């Protein structure tokens, strides 16, 4: 899973600030998924994107959270006006264009967000 | 009722033991079943996946799915200290890209 690059690995934000999490998928992968892992919880699906398209955002909180995957550059998960409850590990996964099966998804190392 | 239930443990076993990890799920539409291993502070790593019911073996690991009872299992034979990690079960519906995870079971294999 070293092929999916997430940065930063650790991010500290004060309440009310914005957090931007970046994900560069593996080479040749054009499907990106974001998951959130709260302490002592399993991973929860947030959003599934293809290049320039949001395919499924059913797991995204209705407010403050947004995601994009532009034609060029990494996928970005943006959290506006962060609150303490946003503190979690955020994982990105990618899968290849020609299959897009979730069984082919490879995860990055995650970004650990701490809101103080 | 949660879609995927997994006993969070923790589980501690001696080296060489056979380990059994289990999950139950509630949605009959789930068709794909996965097991991920996650080392501390790392991302999940896909261990095995199974489509529908049946068994799948890969080295010391065996995955089982029983759709009639909505029960999925992972067996680890001859467990090693390097197997110490959190194991997460996951499922998805056919055609859906969304994985539904269990909470994860923390396993420690003692030398």
mmCIF file of C-alpha atoms in Angstrom, chain A residues 1 9 33 35 37 41-43 45 48 58 91 100-103 107-109 112, chain B residues 2 32 34 36 38 41-44 46 49 88 92 96-99 101-103:
data_model
loop_
_atom_site.group_PDB
_atom_site.id
_atom_site.type_symbol
_atom_site.label_atom_id
_atom_site.label_comp_id
_atom_site.label_asym_id
_atom_site.label_seq_id
_atom_site.Cartn_x
_atom_site.Cartn_y
_atom_site.Cartn_z
ATOM 1 C CA UNK A 1 0.000 0.000 0.000
ATOM 2 C CA UNK A 9 0.808 12.131 7.803
ATOM 3 C CA UNK A 33 -12.108 6.452 -1.859
ATOM 4 C CA UNK A 35 -12.566 6.555 4.795
ATOM 5 C CA UNK A 37 -11.368 5.867 11.364
ATOM 6 C CA UNK A 41 -13.907 2.333 15.634
ATOM 7 C CA UNK A 42 -13.693 0.627 12.275
ATOM 8 C CA UNK A 43 -13.278 2.481 9.038
ATOM 9 C CA UNK A 45 -16.812 5.120 4.129
ATOM 10 C CA UNK A 48 -15.932 7.706 -3.761
ATOM 11 C CA UNK A 58 -23.334 9.007 0.981
ATOM 12 C CA UNK A 91 -7.506 6.991 4.891
ATOM 13 C CA UNK A 100 -12.837 -0.222 -10.120
ATOM 14 C CA UNK A 101 -13.706 -3.150 -7.932
ATOM 15 C CA UNK A 102 -13.470 -2.420 -4.264
ATOM 16 C CA UNK A 103 -11.556 -5.646 -3.834
ATOM 17 C CA UNK A 107 -4.969 2.000 1.109
ATOM 18 C CA UNK A 108 -2.548 4.759 1.963
ATOM 19 C CA UNK A 109 -0.916 5.243 5.351
ATOM 20 C CA UNK A 112 -4.007 11.649 11.488
ATOM 21 C CA UNK B 2 -24.884 -2.536 12.850
ATOM 22 C CA UNK B 32 -18.005 -9.554 -1.386
ATOM 23 C CA UNK B 34 -12.738 -9.118 2.718
ATOM 24 C CA UNK B 36 -7.752 -6.539 6.067
ATOM 25 C CA UNK B 38 -3.735 -3.132 9.907
ATOM 26 C CA UNK B 41 -0.242 3.585 12.686
ATOM 27 C CA UNK B 42 -0.444 2.072 9.202
ATOM 28 C CA UNK B 43 -3.080 1.749 6.511
ATOM 29 C CA UNK B 44 -5.196 -1.397 6.068
ATOM 30 C CA UNK B 46 -5.936 -6.487 1.975
ATOM 31 C CA UNK B 49 -11.339 -11.591 -0.321
ATOM 32 C CA UNK B 88 -10.783 -5.932 10.032
ATOM 33 C CA UNK B 92 -19.803 -4.845 0.088
ATOM 34 C CA UNK B 96 -21.108 -1.040 -4.917
ATOM 35 C CA UNK B 97 -17.755 0.570 -4.297
ATOM 36 C CA UNK B 98 -18.505 1.213 -0.651
ATOM 37 C CA UNK B 99 -16.854 -1.115 1.852
ATOM 38 C CA UNK B 101 -16.061 -2.526 7.907
ATOM 39 C CA UNK B 102 -16.260 -4.218 11.262
ATOM 40 C CA UNK B 103 -14.629 -2.473 14.213
#
